Coordinates of C-alpha atoms in Angstrom, one line a residue:
X1 CA 20.6 6.8 -55.5
X2 CA 21.8 7.8 -52.1
X3 CA 24.9 9.8 -52.7
X4 CA 23.5 11.6 -55.7
X5 CA 20.6 12.7 -53.6
X6 CA 23.0 14.9 -51.7
X7 CA 23.8 16.7 -54.9
X8 CA 20.3 16.6 -56.3
X9 CA 18.2 17.1 -53.2
X10 CA 15.7 15.7 -55.7
X11 CA 14.2 19.1 -56.1
X12 CA 10.7 18.7 -57.3
X13 CA 11.3 15.8 -59.8
X14 CA 8.3 14.2 -58.3
X15 CA 5.9 17.2 -58.7
X16 CA 6.9 19.5 -61.5
X17 CA 4.7 22.4 -60.1
X18 CA 6.0 25.4 -58.3
X19 CA 4.7 25.9 -54.7
X20 CA 1.9 28.3 -54.3
X21 CA 1.9 30.3 -51.1
X22 CA -1.5 30.3 -49.2
X23 CA -3.3 33.6 -49.4
X24 CA -4.9 33.3 -46.0
X25 CA -4.9 30.8 -43.1
X26 CA -6.7 27.5 -43.6
X27 CA -10.4 27.7 -42.7
X28 CA -11.2 24.1 -41.8
X29 CA -9.8 20.7 -40.8
X30 CA -11.0 18.1 -43.3
X31 CA -9.7 15.2 -41.1
X32 CA -11.4 16.5 -37.9
X33 CA -14.7 17.0 -39.8
X34 CA -14.6 13.4 -41.1
X35 CA -15.0 10.0 -39.5
X36 CA -11.3 9.2 -39.9
X37 CA -9.1 8.6 -36.9
X38 CA -6.5 11.4 -36.8
X39 CA -2.8 10.3 -36.9
X40 CA 0.6 11.8 -37.4
X41 CA 1.7 12.1 -41.1
X42 CA 4.7 10.0 -42.0
X43 CA 6.5 12.8 -43.9
X44 CA 6.5 16.5 -43.3
X45 CA 4.4 18.9 -45.4
X46 CA 6.2 21.3 -47.8
X47 CA 7.1 24.6 -46.3
X48 CA 4.2 27.0 -46.0
X49 CA 1.6 24.3 -46.3
X50 CA -0.5 22.0 -44.1
X51 CA -1.2 18.3 -44.4
X52 CA -3.5 16.4 -42.1
X53 CA -3.5 12.6 -41.8
X54 CA -5.9 10.0 -40.6
X55 CA -6.8 6.4 -40.7
X56 CA -9.7 4.9 -42.7
X57 CA -10.9 1.6 -41.3
X58 CA -12.2 -0.8 -44.0
X59 CA -12.9 -4.6 -44.0
X60 CA -10.1 -6.7 -45.5
X61 CA -12.7 -8.6 -47.5
X62 CA -16.1 -7.2 -48.2
X63 CA -17.3 -10.8 -48.6
X64 CA -16.6 -11.1 -44.9
X65 CA -17.5 -7.7 -43.5
X66 CA -17.2 -8.9 -39.9
X67 CA -13.7 -10.3 -40.4
X68 CA -10.3 -8.6 -40.2
X69 CA -10.1 -4.8 -40.6
X70 CA -7.5 -2.7 -42.3
X71 CA -6.3 0.8 -41.4
X72 CA -5.4 2.8 -44.4
X73 CA -3.4 6.0 -44.2
X74 CA -5.1 9.1 -45.7
X75 CA -3.6 12.5 -46.1
X76 CA -5.5 15.7 -46.9
X77 CA -3.8 18.9 -48.0
X78 CA -6.4 21.7 -47.5
X79 CA -6.8 24.1 -50.3
X80 CA -4.2 26.9 -50.4
X81 CA -7.0 29.4 -51.2
X82 CA -10.7 29.4 -50.4
X83 CA -11.9 26.2 -52.1
X84 CA -13.9 26.7 -55.3
X85 CA -13.5 23.3 -56.8
X86 CA -14.3 19.7 -55.7
X87 CA -11.5 17.9 -53.9
X88 CA -9.0 15.9 -55.9
X89 CA -8.0 12.3 -54.9
X90 CA -4.7 11.0 -56.1
X91 CA -2.9 7.7 -55.3
X92 CA 0.3 6.1 -56.5
X93 CA 0.8 3.3 -59.0
X94 CA 2.8 0.1 -58.8
X95 CA 0.9 -1.9 -57.7
X96 CA 2.5 -1.7 -54.3
X97 CA 4.1 1.7 -54.4
X98 CA 3.7 4.0 -51.4
X99 CA 1.7 7.2 -52.0
X100 CA 3.5 9.2 -49.3
X101 CA 5.8 10.9 -51.9
X102 CA 2.6 12.6 -53.3
X103 CA 2.2 14.6 -50.1
X104 CA 4.4 17.2 -51.7
X105 CA 1.4 18.1 -53.9
X106 CA 0.3 20.2 -51.0
X107 CA 2.7 22.9 -52.1
X108 CA 1.8 22.7 -55.8
X109 CA -0.7 24.3 -58.2
X110 CA -2.9 21.3 -57.8
X111 CA -3.9 22.5 -54.3
X112 CA -5.0 25.9 -55.6
X113 CA -8.7 26.2 -54.9
X114 CA -9.3 22.6 -53.9
X115 CA -8.4 20.0 -51.2
X116 CA -5.9 17.3 -52.4
X117 CA -6.5 13.9 -50.9
X118 CA -3.8 11.2 -51.0
X119 CA -4.7 7.6 -50.3
X120 CA -2.1 5.0 -49.2
X121 CA -3.7 1.9 -50.7
X122 CA -4.3 -1.3 -48.8
X123 CA -1.2 -3.3 -48.4
X124 CA 1.3 -0.5 -49.1
X125 CA 4.1 0.8 -46.8
X126 CA 2.2 3.1 -44.5
X127 CA -1.1 1.3 -44.3
X128 CA -1.8 -1.5 -41.8
X129 CA -0.9 -4.2 -42.5
X130 CA 1.9 -3.6 -45.0
X131 CA 2.5 -6.5 -47.4
X132 CA 6.2 -6.0 -47.6
X133 CA 8.3 -9.0 -48.6
X134 CA 11.8 -8.7 -47.2
X135 CA 12.4 -12.3 -48.2
X136 CA 12.1 -11.4 -51.9
X137 CA 14.2 -8.3 -51.4
X138 CA 17.0 -10.4 -50.2
X139 CA 16.6 -12.8 -53.1
X140 CA 16.7 -9.9 -55.5
X141 CA 19.8 -8.5 -53.8
X142 CA 21.5 -11.9 -54.2
X143 CA 20.6 -11.8 -57.9
X144 CA 22.1 -8.4 -58.5
X145 CA 25.3 -9.3 -56.6
X146 CA 25.9 -12.4 -58.7
X147 CA 25.8 -13.4 -62.4
X148 CA 24.2 -16.8 -61.7
X149 CA 22.4 -18.6 -64.4
X150 CA 19.0 -17.1 -65.0
X151 CA 17.2 -20.3 -63.9
X152 CA 19.0 -20.2 -60.5
X153 CA 18.1 -16.5 -60.0
X154 CA 14.4 -17.2 -60.9
X155 CA 14.2 -20.2 -58.6
X156 CA 15.7 -18.2 -55.7
X157 CA 13.1 -15.4 -56.2
X158 CA 10.2 -17.9 -56.5
X159 CA 11.3 -19.7 -53.3
X160 CA 11.5 -16.3 -51.5
X161 CA 8.1 -15.3 -52.7
X162 CA 6.6 -18.5 -51.4
X163 CA 8.2 -17.9 -48.0
X164 CA 6.7 -14.4 -48.0
X165 CA 3.2 -15.6 -48.8
X166 CA 3.5 -18.3 -46.1
X167 CA 4.5 -15.7 -43.5
X168 CA 1.8 -13.3 -44.5
X169 CA -0.9 -15.9 -44.3
X170 CA 0.4 -17.1 -41.0
X171 CA 0.0 -13.5 -39.8
X172 CA -3.7 -13.7 -40.8
X173 CA -3.5 -11.9 -44.1
X174 CA -6.0 -12.9 -46.8
X175 CA -3.9 -12.4 -49.9
X176 CA -6.9 -12.9 -52.1
X177 CA -8.5 -9.7 -50.7
X178 CA -5.8 -7.4 -52.0
X179 CA -7.4 -6.7 -55.4
X180 CA -8.2 -3.6 -57.5
X181 CA -11.9 -4.3 -56.8
X182 CA -11.5 -4.1 -53.1
X183 CA -9.2 -1.1 -53.5
X184 CA -11.9 0.7 -55.5
X185 CA -14.4 0.0 -52.7
X186 CA -11.9 1.6 -50.3
X187 CA -12.0 4.7 -52.5
X188 CA -15.7 4.9 -52.3
X189 CA -15.7 4.4 -48.6
X190 CA -13.1 7.2 -48.2
X191 CA -15.3 9.7 -50.1
X192 CA -18.2 9.0 -47.7
X193 CA -15.9 9.2 -44.7
X194 CA -14.7 12.6 -45.7
X195 CA -18.2 13.8 -46.3
X196 CA -17.5 14.9 -49.9
X197 CA -20.6 15.0 -52.2
X198 CA -18.4 14.8 -55.2
X199 CA -14.7 14.8 -56.1
X200 CA -12.3 14.4 -59.0
X201 CA -10.0 11.3 -59.4
X202 CA -6.4 11.3 -60.6
X203 CA -4.8 8.0 -61.4
X204 CA -1.1 7.4 -62.1
X205 CA 0.1 4.3 -63.8
X206 CA -1.5 1.3 -62.0
X207 CA -3.8 3.5 -60.2
X208 CA -5.4 4.5 -63.5
X209 CA -6.8 1.0 -63.5
X210 CA -8.0 1.6 -59.9
X211 CA -9.7 4.8 -61.0
X212 CA -11.3 3.0 -63.9
X213 CA -12.6 0.4 -61.5
X214 CA -14.1 3.1 -59.3
X215 CA -15.8 4.5 -62.4
X216 CA -17.2 1.0 -63.2
X217 CA -18.2 -0.1 -59.7
X218 CA -18.7 3.1 -57.7
X219 CA -19.4 6.0 -60.1
X220 CA -21.4 8.0 -57.6
X221 CA -19.8 11.3 -56.7
X222 CA -17.1 11.2 -59.4
X223 CA -17.1 14.5 -61.3
X224 CA -14.0 14.3 -63.5
X225 CA -11.2 11.9 -64.0
X226 CA -7.5 12.2 -65.0
X227 CA -5.7 9.1 -66.2
X228 CA -2.0 9.5 -66.5
X229 CA 0.0 6.7 -68.1
X230 CA -2.9 4.3 -68.5
X231 CA -3.1 0.6 -67.7
X232 CA -6.3 -0.4 -69.5
X233 CA -8.2 -3.2 -67.9
X234 CA -8.3 -5.3 -71.1
X235 CA -4.6 -5.1 -72.0
X236 CA -2.4 -8.1 -71.3
X237 CA 0.7 -6.3 -70.1
X238 CA 3.0 -9.2 -70.0
X239 CA 2.3 -10.1 -73.7
X240 CA 4.0 -7.0 -75.1
X241 CA 6.0 -5.3 -72.4
X242 CA 9.4 -5.8 -74.1
X243 CA 7.9 -4.4 -77.4
X244 CA 6.8 -1.3 -75.4
X245 CA 10.3 -0.8 -74.1
X246 CA 11.8 -1.3 -77.6
X247 CA 9.3 1.1 -79.1
X248 CA 10.2 3.8 -76.5
X249 CA 13.9 3.3 -77.1
X250 CA 13.4 3.5 -80.8
X251 CA 11.5 6.8 -80.5
X252 CA 14.5 8.2 -78.6
X253 CA 16.8 6.9 -81.4
X254 CA 14.7 8.5 -84.1
X255 CA 14.6 11.8 -82.2
X256 CA 18.3 11.7 -81.7
X257 CA 19.0 11.0 -85.4
X258 CA 16.9 14.1 -86.3
X259 CA 19.1 16.4 -84.2
X260 CA 22.6 17.0 -85.7
X261 CA 24.5 17.3 -82.5
X262 CA 22.9 14.1 -81.1
X263 CA 23.4 12.2 -84.3
X264 CA 27.1 13.1 -84.4
X265 CA 27.6 12.2 -80.8
X266 CA 25.8 8.8 -80.9
X267 CA 26.0 7.6 -84.5
X268 CA 25.3 3.9 -83.6
X269 CA 22.6 4.4 -81.1
X270 CA 20.1 2.1 -82.8
X271 CA 22.3 -1.0 -82.1
X272 CA 24.2 0.3 -79.1
X273 CA 21.8 -1.2 -76.5
X274 CA 21.9 -4.7 -77.9
X275 CA 25.6 -4.6 -78.4
X276 CA 26.3 -3.3 -74.9
X277 CA 24.0 -5.9 -73.3
X278 CA 25.8 -8.6 -75.1
X279 CA 29.2 -7.3 -73.9
X280 CA 28.0 -7.3 -70.3
X281 CA 26.6 -10.8 -70.6
X282 CA 30.1 -11.9 -71.8
X283 CA 31.9 -10.0 -69.1
X284 CA 29.8 -8.8 -66.2
X285 CA 30.7 -5.5 -64.6
X286 CA 31.6 -5.4 -60.9
X287 CA 30.3 -2.2 -59.3
X288 CA 30.8 -1.1 -55.7
X289 CA 27.7 0.4 -54.1
X290 CA 26.4 1.1 -50.6
X291 CA 23.4 -0.6 -49.0
X292 CA 20.6 2.0 -48.3
X293 CA 19.6 -0.1 -45.2
X294 CA 22.9 -0.8 -43.5
X295 CA 25.3 1.7 -45.1
X296 CA 27.7 -1.2 -45.7
X297 CA 29.5 -1.7 -49.0
X298 CA 27.9 -4.1 -51.5
X299 CA 29.4 -5.3 -54.8
X300 CA 27.0 -5.7 -57.7
X301 CA 27.6 -7.7 -60.9
X302 CA 25.9 -6.1 -63.8
X303 CA 24.9 -8.2 -66.8
X304 CA 23.0 -7.4 -70.0
X305 CA 19.6 -7.8 -68.5
X306 CA 20.6 -5.3 -65.8
X307 CA 21.6 -2.8 -68.4
X308 CA 18.3 -3.1 -70.3
X309 CA 16.4 -2.7 -67.0
X310 CA 18.5 0.5 -66.3
X311 CA 17.5 1.9 -69.6
X312 CA 13.8 1.0 -68.9
X313 CA 13.9 2.9 -65.7
X314 CA 15.8 5.9 -67.2
X315 CA 13.0 6.3 -69.8
X316 CA 10.5 7.1 -67.1
X317 CA 11.7 10.6 -66.4
X318 CA 12.7 13.5 -68.7
X319 CA 15.7 14.3 -66.5
X320 CA 17.2 10.9 -67.1
X321 CA 15.9 10.3 -70.6
X322 CA 18.6 12.6 -71.9
X323 CA 21.3 10.4 -70.3
X324 CA 20.2 7.1 -71.8
X325 CA 22.8 7.1 -74.7
X326 CA 25.5 8.0 -72.2
X327 CA 24.4 5.2 -69.8
X328 CA 24.4 2.6 -72.6
X329 CA 27.8 3.8 -73.8
X330 CA 29.6 3.9 -70.4
X331 CA 28.1 0.7 -68.9
X332 CA 28.7 -1.2 -72.1
X333 CA 32.3 0.0 -72.0
X334 CA 32.7 -1.4 -68.5
X335 CA 32.9 2.0 -66.8
X336 CA 32.4 1.0 -63.1
X337 CA 32.6 4.6 -61.9
X338 CA 29.7 5.6 -64.2
X339 CA 27.7 2.6 -63.0
X340 CA 28.0 3.4 -59.3
X341 CA 25.0 5.8 -59.2
X342 CA 23.0 3.2 -61.1
X343 CA 24.0 0.5 -58.6
X344 CA 23.0 2.6 -55.6
X345 CA 19.7 3.4 -57.3
X346 CA 19.1 -0.3 -58.0
X347 CA 19.6 -1.2 -54.3
X348 CA 17.1 1.5 -53.2
X349 CA 14.6 0.2 -55.8
X350 CA 14.7 -3.3 -54.2
X351 CA 12.8 -2.0 -51.1
X352 CA 10.6 0.6 -52.7
X353 CA 7.5 -1.6 -53.4
X354 CA 5.3 -3.7 -51.1
X355 CA 5.8 -6.9 -53.1
X356 CA 3.0 -8.8 -51.3
X357 CA 0.5 -6.4 -52.7
X358 CA 2.2 -6.4 -56.1
X359 CA 2.0 -10.1 -56.4
X360 CA -1.5 -10.3 -55.1
X361 CA -2.7 -7.9 -57.8
X362 CA -0.5 -9.2 -60.7
X363 CA -1.1 -12.8 -60.0
X364 CA -4.9 -12.4 -59.9
X365 CA -5.5 -9.8 -62.6
X366 CA -2.6 -10.0 -65.1
X367 CA -0.7 -13.3 -65.1
X368 CA -3.8 -15.6 -65.6
X369 CA -4.8 -13.7 -68.7
X370 CA -1.3 -13.7 -70.4
X371 CA -1.3 -15.4 -73.7
X372 CA 0.7 -18.6 -73.4
X373 CA 4.2 -18.1 -74.8
X374 CA 3.5 -14.5 -75.8
X375 CA 5.7 -12.9 -73.2
X376 CA 8.7 -15.1 -73.9
X377 CA 8.3 -14.6 -77.7
X378 CA 8.1 -10.8 -77.1
X379 CA 11.2 -10.8 -74.9
X380 CA 13.1 -13.1 -77.4
X381 CA 13.9 -10.1 -79.5
X382 CA 16.4 -9.0 -76.9
X383 CA 19.9 -10.5 -76.5
X384 CA 21.2 -13.0 -74.1
X385 CA 20.0 -12.9 -70.5
X386 CA 17.6 -10.0 -71.2
X387 CA 15.5 -12.3 -73.4
X388 CA 14.6 -14.4 -70.4
X389 CA 15.2 -12.3 -67.3
X390 CA 14.2 -8.8 -68.1
X391 CA 12.6 -6.6 -65.5
X392 CA 9.7 -8.5 -63.8
X393 CA 9.3 -10.9 -66.8
X394 CA 12.0 -13.2 -65.4
X395 CA 10.1 -14.3 -62.3
X396 CA 6.6 -12.8 -62.1
X397 CA 4.9 -15.5 -64.1
X398 CA 6.8 -18.2 -62.2
X399 CA 6.0 -16.6 -58.8
X400 CA 2.3 -16.4 -59.8
X401 CA 2.1 -20.1 -60.4
X402 CA 2.4 -20.5 -56.7
X403 CA 1.0 -17.3 -55.2
X404 CA -2.2 -18.3 -53.4
X405 CA -4.8 -16.0 -55.1
X406 CA -7.6 -17.0 -57.6
X407 CA -7.9 -15.3 -61.0
X408 CA -10.1 -12.1 -61.1
X409 CA -11.6 -12.0 -64.6
X410 CA -13.8 -9.0 -63.5
X411 CA -10.6 -6.9 -63.6
X412 CA -10.6 -7.1 -67.4
X413 CA -14.2 -5.8 -67.9
X414 CA -14.2 -2.6 -69.9
X415 CA -15.5 0.6 -68.4
X416 CA -18.4 2.6 -69.8
X417 CA -18.9 6.1 -68.4
X418 CA -20.1 9.5 -69.4
X419 CA -17.8 11.3 -66.9
X420 CA -15.3 13.6 -68.6
X421 CA -11.9 11.9 -68.8
X422 CA -8.5 13.3 -69.6
X423 CA -6.0 10.6 -70.7
X424 CA -2.3 11.6 -70.7
X425 CA 0.8 9.7 -72.1
X426 CA 4.5 10.5 -72.3
X427 CA 6.1 9.9 -75.7
X428 CA 9.0 7.8 -74.2
X429 CA 7.0 5.9 -71.7
X430 CA 8.3 2.3 -71.8
X431 CA 5.8 0.7 -69.4
X432 CA 2.4 2.3 -70.3
X433 CA 3.0 3.3 -74.0
X434 CA 1.0 6.1 -75.7
X435 CA -0.8 3.5 -77.8
X436 CA -2.6 2.2 -74.6
X437 CA -3.8 5.6 -73.7
X438 CA -5.0 6.3 -77.3
X439 CA -6.8 3.0 -77.3
X440 CA -8.6 3.6 -74.0
X441 CA -9.5 7.2 -75.0
X442 CA -11.0 5.9 -78.3
X443 CA -13.3 3.6 -76.3
X444 CA -14.7 6.4 -74.0
X445 CA -16.9 9.0 -75.8
X446 CA -16.1 11.7 -73.2
X447 CA -12.3 11.2 -73.2
X448 CA -9.6 13.6 -74.4
X449 CA -6.2 12.1 -75.2
X450 CA -3.0 14.1 -74.9
X451 CA 0.5 12.8 -75.8
X452 CA 3.2 14.9 -74.1
X453 CA 6.4 15.3 -76.1
X454 CA 9.7 14.9 -74.4
X455 CA 8.2 13.1 -71.4
X456 CA 8.3 9.5 -70.1
X457 CA 6.1 8.0 -67.4
X458 CA 3.5 10.1 -65.5
X459 CA 4.0 13.4 -67.2
X460 CA 1.4 15.1 -64.9
X461 CA 4.1 15.1 -62.3
X462 CA 6.8 16.6 -64.5
X463 CA 7.5 20.1 -65.7
X464 CA 4.9 22.8 -66.2
X465 CA 3.0 21.9 -69.3
X466 CA 1.3 18.6 -68.5
X467 CA 0.3 19.7 -64.9
X468 CA -1.1 22.9 -66.4
X469 CA -3.2 20.9 -68.8
X470 CA -4.6 18.8 -65.9
X471 CA -5.3 21.8 -63.8
X472 CA -7.1 23.5 -66.7
X473 CA -9.1 20.4 -67.4
X474 CA -10.3 20.1 -63.9
X475 CA -11.2 23.8 -63.7
X476 CA -12.8 24.2 -67.1
X477 CA -16.6 23.5 -66.9
X478 CA -16.5 22.3 -70.5
X479 CA -13.8 19.8 -69.8
X480 CA -11.7 21.0 -72.7
X481 CA -8.1 21.6 -71.6
X482 CA -5.8 24.2 -73.1
X483 CA -3.0 22.1 -74.7
X484 CA -1.2 25.0 -76.5
X485 CA 1.9 24.5 -74.3
X486 CA 2.6 21.2 -76.1
X487 CA 3.8 23.1 -79.2
X488 CA 6.7 24.4 -77.1
X489 CA 7.9 21.0 -75.9
X490 CA 10.9 19.6 -77.7
X491 CA 12.7 16.2 -77.6
X492 CA 15.2 16.0 -74.7
X493 CA 18.5 17.7 -75.1
X494 CA 20.5 14.4 -75.2
X495 CA 23.9 14.6 -73.5
X496 CA 26.7 13.8 -75.9
X497 CA 30.3 12.9 -75.1
X498 CA 31.6 16.4 -75.7
X499 CA 29.3 17.7 -72.9
X500 CA 30.9 15.7 -70.1
X501 CA 34.3 15.5 -68.4
X502 CA 34.0 11.9 -67.2
X503 CA 35.0 11.2 -63.6
X504 CA 33.5 9.2 -60.8
X505 CA 35.2 11.4 -58.2
X506 CA 32.4 13.9 -57.7
X507 CA 29.8 11.1 -57.0
X508 CA 32.2 9.3 -54.8
X509 CA 33.1 12.4 -52.8
X510 CA 29.3 13.2 -52.5
X511 CA 28.9 9.7 -51.0
X512 CA 31.6 10.4 -48.5
X513 CA 29.9 13.7 -47.5
X514 CA 26.7 11.8 -46.9
X515 CA 28.2 9.0 -44.8
X516 CA 30.6 11.3 -43.0
X517 CA 34.0 12.6 -44.1
X518 CA 36.0 9.9 -45.8
X519 CA 39.7 9.9 -46.8
X520 CA 39.1 11.7 -50.1
X521 CA 37.2 14.6 -48.6
X522 CA 39.6 14.9 -45.7
X523 CA 42.7 15.0 -48.0
X524 CA 41.1 17.4 -50.4
X525 CA 39.9 19.7 -47.6
X526 CA 43.2 19.6 -45.7
X527 CA 45.3 20.3 -48.9
X528 CA 43.0 23.2 -49.9
X529 CA 43.0 24.7 -46.4
X530 CA 46.7 24.4 -46.0
X531 CA 47.3 25.9 -49.4
X532 CA 44.9 28.8 -48.6
X533 CA 46.7 29.6 -45.3
X534 CA 50.2 29.3 -46.8
X535 CA 49.3 31.4 -49.8
X536 CA 47.8 34.1 -47.6
X537 CA 50.9 34.1 -45.4
X538 CA 53.3 34.3 -48.3
X539 CA 51.3 37.1 -49.9
X540 CA 51.5 39.0 -46.6
X541 CA 55.3 38.5 -46.4
X542 CA 55.8 39.7 -50.0
X543 CA 53.7 42.8 -49.4
X544 CA 55.7 43.6 -46.3
X545 CA 59.3 42.8 -47.4
X546 CA 59.2 43.7 -51.1
X547 CA 61.6 40.9 -52.3
X548 CA 62.5 42.7 -55.5
X549 CA 63.9 40.3 -58.1
X550 CA 63.7 37.2 -55.9
X551 CA 61.6 35.0 -58.3
X552 CA 61.1 31.9 -56.1
X553 CA 58.5 33.5 -53.7
X554 CA 56.7 35.1 -56.6
X555 CA 56.5 31.7 -58.5
X556 CA 55.3 30.0 -55.3
X557 CA 52.7 32.7 -54.8
X558 CA 51.5 32.3 -58.4
X559 CA 51.3 28.6 -57.9
X560 CA 49.1 29.1 -54.8
X561 CA 46.9 31.6 -56.5
X562 CA 46.4 29.4 -59.6
X563 CA 45.5 26.4 -57.4
X564 CA 43.1 28.3 -55.3
X565 CA 41.4 29.7 -58.4
X566 CA 41.1 26.2 -59.8
X567 CA 39.5 25.0 -56.5
X568 CA 37.1 27.9 -56.4
X569 CA 36.0 27.5 -60.0
X570 CA 35.5 23.7 -59.4
X571 CA 33.4 24.3 -56.4
X572 CA 31.3 26.9 -58.2
X573 CA 31.0 24.5 -61.2
X574 CA 29.8 21.7 -58.9
X575 CA 27.2 24.0 -57.2
X576 CA 26.0 25.4 -60.5
X577 CA 25.7 21.9 -62.0
X578 CA 23.9 20.6 -58.9
X579 CA 21.3 23.4 -59.3
X580 CA 20.8 23.1 -63.0
X581 CA 21.4 19.4 -63.9
X582 CA 22.6 17.4 -60.9
X583 CA 22.4 14.1 -62.6
X584 CA 25.4 15.1 -64.7
X585 CA 27.5 14.9 -61.5
X586 CA 26.8 11.1 -61.4
X587 CA 29.0 10.9 -64.6
X588 CA 31.4 13.7 -63.9
X589 CA 31.5 17.4 -64.6
X590 CA 30.6 19.7 -67.5
X591 CA 33.2 19.5 -70.2
X592 CA 34.7 22.9 -69.3
X593 CA 36.0 21.2 -66.2
X594 CA 38.7 19.5 -68.3
X595 CA 40.3 22.9 -68.9
X596 CA 39.9 24.0 -65.3
X597 CA 41.6 20.8 -64.1
X598 CA 44.7 21.7 -66.1
X599 CA 45.3 24.7 -63.8
X600 CA 46.6 22.5 -60.9
X601 CA 49.1 21.1 -63.4
X602 CA 50.2 24.6 -64.3
X603 CA 50.4 25.4 -60.6
X604 CA 52.6 22.4 -60.0
X605 CA 55.0 23.5 -62.7
X606 CA 55.2 26.9 -61.1
X607 CA 55.7 25.3 -57.7
X608 CA 58.5 23.1 -59.1
X609 CA 60.2 26.1 -60.5
X610 CA 60.0 27.9 -57.2
X611 CA 61.5 24.9 -55.4
X612 CA 64.4 24.7 -57.8
X613 CA 65.2 28.4 -57.3
X614 CA 64.8 28.0 -53.5
X615 CA 67.3 25.1 -53.6
X616 CA 70.0 27.5 -55.0
X617 CA 69.8 29.6 -51.7
X618 CA 70.4 33.1 -53.2
X619 CA 72.9 35.2 -51.4
X620 CA 71.3 37.3 -48.7
X621 CA 68.0 35.4 -48.7
X622 CA 67.3 34.3 -45.1
X623 CA 65.6 31.0 -44.1
X624 CA 62.6 32.9 -42.8
X625 CA 62.0 34.2 -46.3
X626 CA 62.4 30.8 -48.0
X627 CA 60.2 28.7 -45.7
X628 CA 56.8 30.3 -46.6
X629 CA 57.5 30.0 -50.3
X630 CA 58.6 26.4 -49.9
X631 CA 55.5 25.6 -47.9
X632 CA 53.2 27.0 -50.6
X633 CA 55.1 25.3 -53.4
X634 CA 55.0 21.9 -51.6
X635 CA 51.3 22.4 -50.9
X636 CA 50.6 23.1 -54.6
X637 CA 52.4 19.8 -55.5
X638 CA 50.5 18.1 -52.7
X639 CA 47.1 19.3 -54.0
X640 CA 48.0 18.0 -57.5
X641 CA 48.7 14.6 -55.9
X642 CA 45.4 14.7 -54.0
X643 CA 43.4 15.6 -57.1
X644 CA 45.0 12.8 -59.0
X645 CA 44.4 10.4 -56.0
X646 CA 40.7 11.1 -55.8
X647 CA 40.4 10.8 -59.6
X648 CA 39.6 14.4 -60.6
X649 CA 42.5 15.0 -63.0
X650 CA 42.0 14.3 -66.7

């Protein structure tokens, strides 16, 4: 979501923990003291913190230890205070998602009293080699820019995946070596390389399965474990993924119905998603977006399956959960302006994951154990295209039929452990539902299960409550976390129609600001600057010459003042909204903006009155007295035209 990022600056959505300033200079260099090869970090450390990076060399396949080697990126954030706790290892989910975004944990409460270690898993973006699949990314781009029959889109993606696999194998990559089992062995090697006698492990989404595999195959040195948004080893994900999405959406529907304002704003929310998807299937929505790679314009065609996928993604994060009903309403109504941020986000998502690793894991550990027909039957509850082409269900199973990796039945072997385990789940999580976490916790005698209200996927990275529970669990020698903060968490404050003045102008102008001043910003800036200068000059003239009863200059001055007040209030409103709830700017402005935007209309009426009076040329009024008033009046009318032209007026 490139342009919206200008407004958001994505302030801490990833982490949810306030930075903690170090109390004294760092005392040691974990990378220098290890057997890792020091290297530059790919992203900067948060202000006031230090992150060191190195490369861990591991065999690609431990069945062939003398064969090809991999160089995995490892980052260590030394403790912000003298360490009193074992280090904490964290790595991202996916599979195939880069872990570099987690380097920001160096400035969080997680780094208080312990080192935080971030592992970029084998095959992901910053490790060597990276199993990216630009061929598939291009096929997916073609799919989102057309509304071709589902069978054609799937065939295009399968062909691209085969081309990616062929290229990677020609480069010497053994795709069968990119498994959770090998990944877990990398984790064990990393602990030894860093010289840690023990550490704690923190898994997020897919990496919960990785951590469970470490517990099963390499339990030595593991003190405590946090599993956030669990992927249990014995769950067939494809069998019931659509049911998980529907259950998450229905929980939001139920919570909305229980809150009077939400129930009034969205009375038909229970059927809105199905109805909107059907409308988009019948009439796809063309949406203009910008390629994150080239900066060139791209036109997407949104269909019903795209809408359902958008809702799926929105349910991940509490900051977007509250916008789900508005998203469904606006996209279902064919509002291309409201769909623009979604389209930009979709384009960024295409290149976010290393798909070669993703397919190698899914095709070895998930697809072979899917119940025949179960995924299709589960998805059949959705309308139209979404029933056959939703999310990854549309092509994954077809890709896996030709992806050259053998099944890995050991991936489904349950874990037995006496290590204390904290299992977290978000109430609205559509991909790793709370039921999975509850099921896993019930199978582990030392596990504690916590469902976090108001949250979606990976709640340990959101807000203050869940991170606090994790930090308390890791610090408490009894392993019993303080969960009292859960009582203060409420369902999301869902945005209703009365909360928003709908306009795509703010998002569009933000995009212009990011890419360089465009015509909208230039016109708006020029009109505002001209009006400011003209109004200031007219005010100075009136103060010096005291025009008495000459109404035209006074009306023109009033028009300028009203317009400048409106511009000032709008700027303040945008800045305040960006600080408090920047996602709102993707849809428009707070509803109060509707009243503020009437001020330029009032100013235009005052300006028109001034021009009428000036046209009468009162006796004794010199041209020098009329020109400043005329300039301000014309500028006020011009600003109204510019505001209308960029789409800000009601």
